[in-house]
PDB file of C-alpha atoms in Angstrom:
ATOM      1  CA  UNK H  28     -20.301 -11.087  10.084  1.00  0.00           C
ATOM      2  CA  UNK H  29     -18.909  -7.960  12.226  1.00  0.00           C
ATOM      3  CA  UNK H  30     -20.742  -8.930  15.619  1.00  0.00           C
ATOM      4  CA  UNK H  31     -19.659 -12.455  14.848  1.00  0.00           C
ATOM      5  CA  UNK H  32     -15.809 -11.744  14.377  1.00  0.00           C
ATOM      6  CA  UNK H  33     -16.396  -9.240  17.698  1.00  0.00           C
ATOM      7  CA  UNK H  34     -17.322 -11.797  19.196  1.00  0.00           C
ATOM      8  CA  UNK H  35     -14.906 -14.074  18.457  1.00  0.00           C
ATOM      9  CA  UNK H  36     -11.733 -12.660  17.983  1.00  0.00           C
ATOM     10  CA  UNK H  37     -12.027 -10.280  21.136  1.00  0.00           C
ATOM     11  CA  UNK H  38     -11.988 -12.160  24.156  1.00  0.00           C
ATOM     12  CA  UNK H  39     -12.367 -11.797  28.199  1.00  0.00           C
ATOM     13  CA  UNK H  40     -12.424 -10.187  31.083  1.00  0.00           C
ATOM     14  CA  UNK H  41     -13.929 -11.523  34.110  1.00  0.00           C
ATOM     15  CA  UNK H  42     -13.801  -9.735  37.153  1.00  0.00           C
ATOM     16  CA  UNK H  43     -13.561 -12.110  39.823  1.00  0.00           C
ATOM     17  CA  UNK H  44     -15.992 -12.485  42.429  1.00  0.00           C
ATOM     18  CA  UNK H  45     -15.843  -9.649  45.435  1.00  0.00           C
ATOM     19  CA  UNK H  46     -13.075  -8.064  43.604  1.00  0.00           C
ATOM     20  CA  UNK H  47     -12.376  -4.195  44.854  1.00  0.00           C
ATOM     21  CA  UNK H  48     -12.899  -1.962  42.119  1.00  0.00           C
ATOM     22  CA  UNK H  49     -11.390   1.911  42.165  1.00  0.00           C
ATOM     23  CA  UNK H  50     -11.739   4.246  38.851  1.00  0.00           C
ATOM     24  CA  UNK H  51      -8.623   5.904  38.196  1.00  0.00           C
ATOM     25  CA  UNK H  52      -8.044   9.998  38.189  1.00  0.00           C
ATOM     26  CA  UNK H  53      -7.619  11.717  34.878  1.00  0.00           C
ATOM     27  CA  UNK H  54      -4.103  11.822  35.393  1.00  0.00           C
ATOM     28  CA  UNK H  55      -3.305   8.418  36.359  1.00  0.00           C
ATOM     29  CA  UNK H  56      -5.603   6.946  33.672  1.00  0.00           C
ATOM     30  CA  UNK H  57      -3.493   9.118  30.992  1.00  0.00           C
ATOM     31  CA  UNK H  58      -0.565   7.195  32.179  1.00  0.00           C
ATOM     32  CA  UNK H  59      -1.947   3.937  32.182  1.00  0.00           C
ATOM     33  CA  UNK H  60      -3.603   4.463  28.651  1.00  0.00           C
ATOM     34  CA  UNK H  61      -0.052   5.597  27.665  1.00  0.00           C
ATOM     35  CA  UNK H  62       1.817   2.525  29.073  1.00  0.00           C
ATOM     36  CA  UNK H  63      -0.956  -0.033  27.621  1.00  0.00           C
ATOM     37  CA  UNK H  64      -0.885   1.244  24.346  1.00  0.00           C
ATOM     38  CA  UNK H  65       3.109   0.803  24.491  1.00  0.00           C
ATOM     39  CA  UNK H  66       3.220  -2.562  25.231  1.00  0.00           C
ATOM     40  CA  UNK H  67       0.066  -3.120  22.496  1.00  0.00           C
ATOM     41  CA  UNK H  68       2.345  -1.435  20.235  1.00  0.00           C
ATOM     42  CA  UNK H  69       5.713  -3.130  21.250  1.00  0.00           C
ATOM     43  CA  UNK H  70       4.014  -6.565  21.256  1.00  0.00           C
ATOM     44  CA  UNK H  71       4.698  -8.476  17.840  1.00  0.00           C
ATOM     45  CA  UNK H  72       4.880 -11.759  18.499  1.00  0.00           C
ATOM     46  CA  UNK H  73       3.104 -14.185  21.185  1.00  0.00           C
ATOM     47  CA  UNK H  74       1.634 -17.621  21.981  1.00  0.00           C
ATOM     48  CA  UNK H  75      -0.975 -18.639  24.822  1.00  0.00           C
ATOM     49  CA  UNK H  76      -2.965 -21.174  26.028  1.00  0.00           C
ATOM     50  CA  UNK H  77      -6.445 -19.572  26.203  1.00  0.00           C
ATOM     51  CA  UNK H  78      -9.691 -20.587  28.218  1.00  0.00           C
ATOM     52  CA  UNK H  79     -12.854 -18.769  26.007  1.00  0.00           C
ATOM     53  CA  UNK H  80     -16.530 -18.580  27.602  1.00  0.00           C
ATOM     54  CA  UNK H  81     -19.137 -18.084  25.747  1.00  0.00           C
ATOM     55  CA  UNK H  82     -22.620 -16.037  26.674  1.00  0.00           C
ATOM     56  CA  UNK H  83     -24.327 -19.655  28.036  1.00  0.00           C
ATOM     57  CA  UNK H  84     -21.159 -20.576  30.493  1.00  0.00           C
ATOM     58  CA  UNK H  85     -19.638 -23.543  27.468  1.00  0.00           C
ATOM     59  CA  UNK H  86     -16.036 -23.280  27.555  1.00  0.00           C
ATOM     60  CA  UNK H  87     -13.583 -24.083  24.518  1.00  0.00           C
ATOM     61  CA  UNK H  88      -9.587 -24.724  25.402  1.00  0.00           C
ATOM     62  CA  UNK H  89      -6.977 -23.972  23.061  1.00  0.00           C
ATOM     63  CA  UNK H  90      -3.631 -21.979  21.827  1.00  0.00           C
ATOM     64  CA  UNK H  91      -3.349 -18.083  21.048  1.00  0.00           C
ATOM     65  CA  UNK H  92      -0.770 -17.125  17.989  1.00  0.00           C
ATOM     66  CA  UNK H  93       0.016 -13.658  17.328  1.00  0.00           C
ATOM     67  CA  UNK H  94       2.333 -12.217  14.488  1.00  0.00           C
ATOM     68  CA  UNK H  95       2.004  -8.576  14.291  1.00  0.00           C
ATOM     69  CA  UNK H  96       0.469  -7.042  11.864  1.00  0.00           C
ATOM     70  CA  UNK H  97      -2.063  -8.422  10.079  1.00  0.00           C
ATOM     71  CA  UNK H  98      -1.877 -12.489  11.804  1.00  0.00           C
ATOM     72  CA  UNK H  99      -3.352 -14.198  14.456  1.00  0.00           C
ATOM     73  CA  UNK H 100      -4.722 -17.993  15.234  1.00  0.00           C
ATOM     74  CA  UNK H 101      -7.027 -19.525  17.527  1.00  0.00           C
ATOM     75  CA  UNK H 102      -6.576 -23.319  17.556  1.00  0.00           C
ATOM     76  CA  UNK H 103      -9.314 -25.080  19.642  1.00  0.00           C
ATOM     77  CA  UNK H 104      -8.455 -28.659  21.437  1.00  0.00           C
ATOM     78  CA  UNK H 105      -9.219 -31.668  19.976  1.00  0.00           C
ATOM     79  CA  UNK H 106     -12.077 -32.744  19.771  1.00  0.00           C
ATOM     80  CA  UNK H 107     -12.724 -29.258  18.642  1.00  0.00           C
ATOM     81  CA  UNK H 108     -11.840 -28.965  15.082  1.00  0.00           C
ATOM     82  CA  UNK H 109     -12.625 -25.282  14.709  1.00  0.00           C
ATOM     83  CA  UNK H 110     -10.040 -22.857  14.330  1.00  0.00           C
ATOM     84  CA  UNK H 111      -9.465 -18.701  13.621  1.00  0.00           C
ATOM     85  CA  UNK H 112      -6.887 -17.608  11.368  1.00  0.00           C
ATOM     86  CA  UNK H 113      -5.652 -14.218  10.078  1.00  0.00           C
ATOM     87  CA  UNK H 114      -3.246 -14.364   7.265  1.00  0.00           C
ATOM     88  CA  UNK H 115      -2.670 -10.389   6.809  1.00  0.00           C
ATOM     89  CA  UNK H 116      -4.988 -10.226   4.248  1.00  0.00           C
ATOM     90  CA  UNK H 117      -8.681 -11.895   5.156  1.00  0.00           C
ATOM     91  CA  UNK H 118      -9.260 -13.406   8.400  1.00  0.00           C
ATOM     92  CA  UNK H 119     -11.435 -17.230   8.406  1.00  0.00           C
ATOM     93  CA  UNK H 120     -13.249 -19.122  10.397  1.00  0.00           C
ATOM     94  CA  UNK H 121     -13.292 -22.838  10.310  1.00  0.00           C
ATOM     95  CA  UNK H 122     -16.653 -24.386  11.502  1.00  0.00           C
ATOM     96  CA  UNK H 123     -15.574 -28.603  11.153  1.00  0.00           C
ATOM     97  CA  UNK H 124     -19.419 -29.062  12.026  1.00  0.00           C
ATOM     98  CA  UNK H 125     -20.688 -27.706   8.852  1.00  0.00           C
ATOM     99  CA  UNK H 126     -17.289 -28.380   7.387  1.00  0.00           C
ATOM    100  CA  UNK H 127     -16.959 -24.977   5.967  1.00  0.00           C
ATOM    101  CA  UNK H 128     -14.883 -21.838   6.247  1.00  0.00           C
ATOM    102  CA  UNK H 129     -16.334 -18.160   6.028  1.00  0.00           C
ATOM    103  CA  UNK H 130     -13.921 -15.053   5.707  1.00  0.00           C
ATOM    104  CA  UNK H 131     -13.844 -11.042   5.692  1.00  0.00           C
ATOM    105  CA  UNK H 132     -10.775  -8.802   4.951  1.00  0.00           C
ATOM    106  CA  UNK H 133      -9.181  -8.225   8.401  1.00  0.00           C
ATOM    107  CA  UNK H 134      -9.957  -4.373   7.968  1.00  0.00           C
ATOM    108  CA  UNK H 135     -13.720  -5.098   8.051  1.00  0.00           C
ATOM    109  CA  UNK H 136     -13.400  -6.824  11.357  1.00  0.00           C
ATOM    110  CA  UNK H 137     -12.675  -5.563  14.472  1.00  0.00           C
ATOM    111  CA  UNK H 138      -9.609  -7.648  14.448  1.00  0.00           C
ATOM    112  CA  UNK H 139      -7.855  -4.961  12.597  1.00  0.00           C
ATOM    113  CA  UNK H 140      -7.767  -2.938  15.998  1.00  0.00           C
ATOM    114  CA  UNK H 141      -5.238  -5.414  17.075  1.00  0.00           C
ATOM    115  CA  UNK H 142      -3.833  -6.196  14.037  1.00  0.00           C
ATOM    116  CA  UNK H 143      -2.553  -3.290  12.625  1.00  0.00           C
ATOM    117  CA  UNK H 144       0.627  -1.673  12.758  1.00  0.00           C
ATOM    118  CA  UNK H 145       0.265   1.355  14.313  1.00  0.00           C
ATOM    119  CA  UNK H 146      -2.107  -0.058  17.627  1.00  0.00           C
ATOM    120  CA  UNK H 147      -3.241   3.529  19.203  1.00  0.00           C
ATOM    121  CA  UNK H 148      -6.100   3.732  21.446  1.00  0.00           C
ATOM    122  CA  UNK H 149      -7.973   6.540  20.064  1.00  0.00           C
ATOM    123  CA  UNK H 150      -9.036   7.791  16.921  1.00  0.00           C
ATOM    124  CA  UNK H 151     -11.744   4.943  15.712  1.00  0.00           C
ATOM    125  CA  UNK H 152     -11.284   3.994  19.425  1.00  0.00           C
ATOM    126  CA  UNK H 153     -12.668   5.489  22.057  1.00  0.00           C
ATOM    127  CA  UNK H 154     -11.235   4.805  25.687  1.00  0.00           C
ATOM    128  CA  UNK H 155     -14.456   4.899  27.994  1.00  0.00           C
ATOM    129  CA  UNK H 156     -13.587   3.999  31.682  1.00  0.00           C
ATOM    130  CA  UNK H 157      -9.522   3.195  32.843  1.00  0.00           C
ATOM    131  CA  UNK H 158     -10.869   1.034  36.306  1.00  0.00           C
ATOM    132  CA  UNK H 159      -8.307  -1.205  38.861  1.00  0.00           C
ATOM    133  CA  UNK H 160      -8.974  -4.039  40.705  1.00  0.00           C
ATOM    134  CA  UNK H 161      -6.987  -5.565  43.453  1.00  0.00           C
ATOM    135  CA  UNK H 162      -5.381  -7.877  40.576  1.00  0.00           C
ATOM    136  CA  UNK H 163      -5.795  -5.856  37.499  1.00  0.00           C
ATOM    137  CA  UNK H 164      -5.816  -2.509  35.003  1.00  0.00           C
ATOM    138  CA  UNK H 165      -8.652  -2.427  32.940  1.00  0.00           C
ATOM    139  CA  UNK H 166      -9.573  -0.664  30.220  1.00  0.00           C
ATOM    140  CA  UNK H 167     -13.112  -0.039  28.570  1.00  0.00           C
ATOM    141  CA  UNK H 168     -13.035   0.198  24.569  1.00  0.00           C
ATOM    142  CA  UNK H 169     -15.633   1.049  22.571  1.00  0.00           C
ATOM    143  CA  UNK H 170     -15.561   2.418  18.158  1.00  0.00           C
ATOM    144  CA  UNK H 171     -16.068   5.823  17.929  1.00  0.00           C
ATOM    145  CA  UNK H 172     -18.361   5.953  15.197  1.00  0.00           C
ATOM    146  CA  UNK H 173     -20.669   3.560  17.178  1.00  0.00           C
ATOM    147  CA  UNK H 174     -19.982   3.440  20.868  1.00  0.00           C
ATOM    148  CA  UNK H 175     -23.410   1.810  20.960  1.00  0.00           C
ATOM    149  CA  UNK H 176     -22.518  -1.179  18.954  1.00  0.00           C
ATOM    150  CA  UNK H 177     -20.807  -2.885  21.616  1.00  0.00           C
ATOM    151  CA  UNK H 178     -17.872  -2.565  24.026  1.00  0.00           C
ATOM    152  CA  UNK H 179     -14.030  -4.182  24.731  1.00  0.00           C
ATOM    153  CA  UNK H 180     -12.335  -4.139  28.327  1.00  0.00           C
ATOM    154  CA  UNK H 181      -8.954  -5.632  27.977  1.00  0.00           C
ATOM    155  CA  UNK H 182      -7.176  -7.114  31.558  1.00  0.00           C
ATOM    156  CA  UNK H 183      -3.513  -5.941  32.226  1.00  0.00           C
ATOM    157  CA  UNK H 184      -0.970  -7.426  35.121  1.00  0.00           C
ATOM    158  CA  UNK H 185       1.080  -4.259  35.629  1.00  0.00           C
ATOM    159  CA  UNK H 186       4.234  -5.661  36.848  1.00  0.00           C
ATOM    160  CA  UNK H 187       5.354  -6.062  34.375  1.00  0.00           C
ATOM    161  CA  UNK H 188       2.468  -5.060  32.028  1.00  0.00           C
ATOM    162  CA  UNK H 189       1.089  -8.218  30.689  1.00  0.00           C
ATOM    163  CA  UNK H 190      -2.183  -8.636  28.634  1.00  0.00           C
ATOM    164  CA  UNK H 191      -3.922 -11.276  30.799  1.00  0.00           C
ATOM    165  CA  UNK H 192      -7.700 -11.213  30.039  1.00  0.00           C
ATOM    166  CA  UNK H 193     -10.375  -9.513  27.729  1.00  0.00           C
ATOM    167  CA  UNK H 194     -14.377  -9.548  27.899  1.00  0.00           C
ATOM    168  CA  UNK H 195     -16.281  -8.447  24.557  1.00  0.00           C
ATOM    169  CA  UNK H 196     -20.172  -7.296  25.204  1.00  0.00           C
ATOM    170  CA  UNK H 197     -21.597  -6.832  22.113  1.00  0.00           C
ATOM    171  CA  UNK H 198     -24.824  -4.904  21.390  1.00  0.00           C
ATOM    172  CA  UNK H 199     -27.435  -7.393  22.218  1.00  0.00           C
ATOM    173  CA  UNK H 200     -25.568  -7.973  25.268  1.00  0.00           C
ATOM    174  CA  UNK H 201     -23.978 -11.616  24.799  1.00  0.00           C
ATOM    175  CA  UNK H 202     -20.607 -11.772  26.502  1.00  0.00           C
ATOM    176  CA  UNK H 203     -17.960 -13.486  25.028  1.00  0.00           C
ATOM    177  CA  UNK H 204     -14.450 -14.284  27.440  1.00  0.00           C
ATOM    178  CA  UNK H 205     -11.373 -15.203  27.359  1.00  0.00           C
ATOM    179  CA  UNK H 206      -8.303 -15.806  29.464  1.00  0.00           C
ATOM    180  CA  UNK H 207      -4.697 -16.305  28.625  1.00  0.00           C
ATOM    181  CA  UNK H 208      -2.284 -18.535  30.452  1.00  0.00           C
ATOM    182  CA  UNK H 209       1.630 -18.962  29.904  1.00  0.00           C
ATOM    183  CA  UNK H 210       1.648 -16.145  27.248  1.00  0.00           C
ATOM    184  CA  UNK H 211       5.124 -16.059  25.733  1.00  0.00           C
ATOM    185  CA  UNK H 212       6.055 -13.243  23.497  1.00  0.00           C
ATOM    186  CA  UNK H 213       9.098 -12.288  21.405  1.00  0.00           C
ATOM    187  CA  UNK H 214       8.840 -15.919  19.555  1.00  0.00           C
ATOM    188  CA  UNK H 215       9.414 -17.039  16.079  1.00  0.00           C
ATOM    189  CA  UNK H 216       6.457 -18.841  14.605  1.00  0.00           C
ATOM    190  CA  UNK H 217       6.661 -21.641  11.639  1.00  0.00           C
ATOM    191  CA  UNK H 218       5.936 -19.951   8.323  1.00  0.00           C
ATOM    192  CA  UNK H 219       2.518 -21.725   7.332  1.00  0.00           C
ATOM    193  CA  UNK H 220       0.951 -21.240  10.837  1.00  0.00           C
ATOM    194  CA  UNK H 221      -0.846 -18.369   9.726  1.00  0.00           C
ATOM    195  CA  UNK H 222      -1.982 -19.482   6.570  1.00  0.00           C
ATOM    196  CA  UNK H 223      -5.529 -20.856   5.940  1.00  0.00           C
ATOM    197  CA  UNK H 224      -5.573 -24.852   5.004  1.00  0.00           C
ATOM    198  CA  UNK H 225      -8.690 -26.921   4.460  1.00  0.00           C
ATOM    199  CA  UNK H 226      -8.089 -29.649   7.769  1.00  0.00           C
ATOM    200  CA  UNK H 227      -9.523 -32.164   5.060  1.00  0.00           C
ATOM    201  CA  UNK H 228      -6.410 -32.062   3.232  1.00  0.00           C
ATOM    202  CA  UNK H 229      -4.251 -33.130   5.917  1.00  0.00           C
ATOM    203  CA  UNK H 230      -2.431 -30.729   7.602  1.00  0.00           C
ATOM    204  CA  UNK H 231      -1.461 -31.007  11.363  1.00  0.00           C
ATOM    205  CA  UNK H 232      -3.077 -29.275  14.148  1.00  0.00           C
ATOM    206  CA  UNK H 233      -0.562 -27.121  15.822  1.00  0.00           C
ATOM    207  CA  UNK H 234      -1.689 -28.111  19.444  1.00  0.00           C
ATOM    208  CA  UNK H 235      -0.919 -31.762  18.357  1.00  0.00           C
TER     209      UNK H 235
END
């Protein structure tokens, strides 16, 4: 359940092809830890359209909701009937195949590194490389009890600081990506949007 909600909930960054890569010095990485975890902090609210890769190259389309702390959702495109939801509480996944859901409290999941309320990037979290391409800041996470386990590299536009991309390896080495497009923060969200509903009862899908 862990590596799958790793997986999942913690998406991309793709360096793109040829990109120029420089490591930043101890002091500038400092500052750019200090300025992401800022905006991580400052950022309550947001929506995005999303592209996610998985390991074997399929691709799934679909909207990004946050509501900090404690709620998130990932709502595929149709045909796509899965979805991700975090209520503050438990977070579930919706798989319309089997037509089942299967849940964990959000603090057993990784998800409660972006969930919570005070978002710091140390303590469980160790920051292991601060790199910059020619388009982006990125930042290497990994937990500190078990920096083996897997690790999280989060994509940042600096100007002005914008979270654009993350990439999740976990410890077998699958890669799961992600991309966000049009993110919008600072929004107001309808109140059941972050509750979990059983799609056979009848309840729209938000991308509709």
């Amino acid at each position: 359940m862990r590596h799958f909600f790793y997986s999942v909930i913690f998406v991309l960054f793709l360096l793109t092809p040829h990109s120029h890569v420089s490591a930043a010095t101890d002091g500038d990485s400092k500052e750019a830890i200090k300025k992401v975890e800022q905006y991580l902090q400052d950022l309550k609210t947001g929506r995005a359209r999303f592209v996610q890769t998985a390991n074997d190259g399929t691709q799934f389309v679909g909207t990004f909701y946050l509501e900090r702390p404690g709620k998130l959702r990932f709502e595929y495109d149709p045909p796509n009937e899965d979805f991700i939801v975090a209520d503050g509480v438990f977070i579930y996944f919706y798989d319309s195949k089997l037509g089942e859901q299967t849940n964990a409290p959000i603090g057993s999941t990784l998800a409660d590194f972006f969930l919570r309320k005070d978002l710091k990037l140390s303590g469980d979290i160790t920051v292991q490389n601060v790199k910059r391409t020619d388009e982006y800041l990125m930042i290497e996470l990994t937990q500190a009890d078990d920096p083996q386990g897997g690790t999280l590299t989060l994509a940042f536009d600096e100007d002005p600081m914008t979270l654009k991309k993350w990439r999740v390896v976990d410890a077998q080495g699958m890669i799961t990506e992600v991309e966000l497009f049009y993110l919008k923060t600072g929004i107001t969200h309808s109140g059941d949007l972050f509750a979990y509903y059983n799609p056979k009862s009848g309840k729209p899908n938000y991308n509709k």
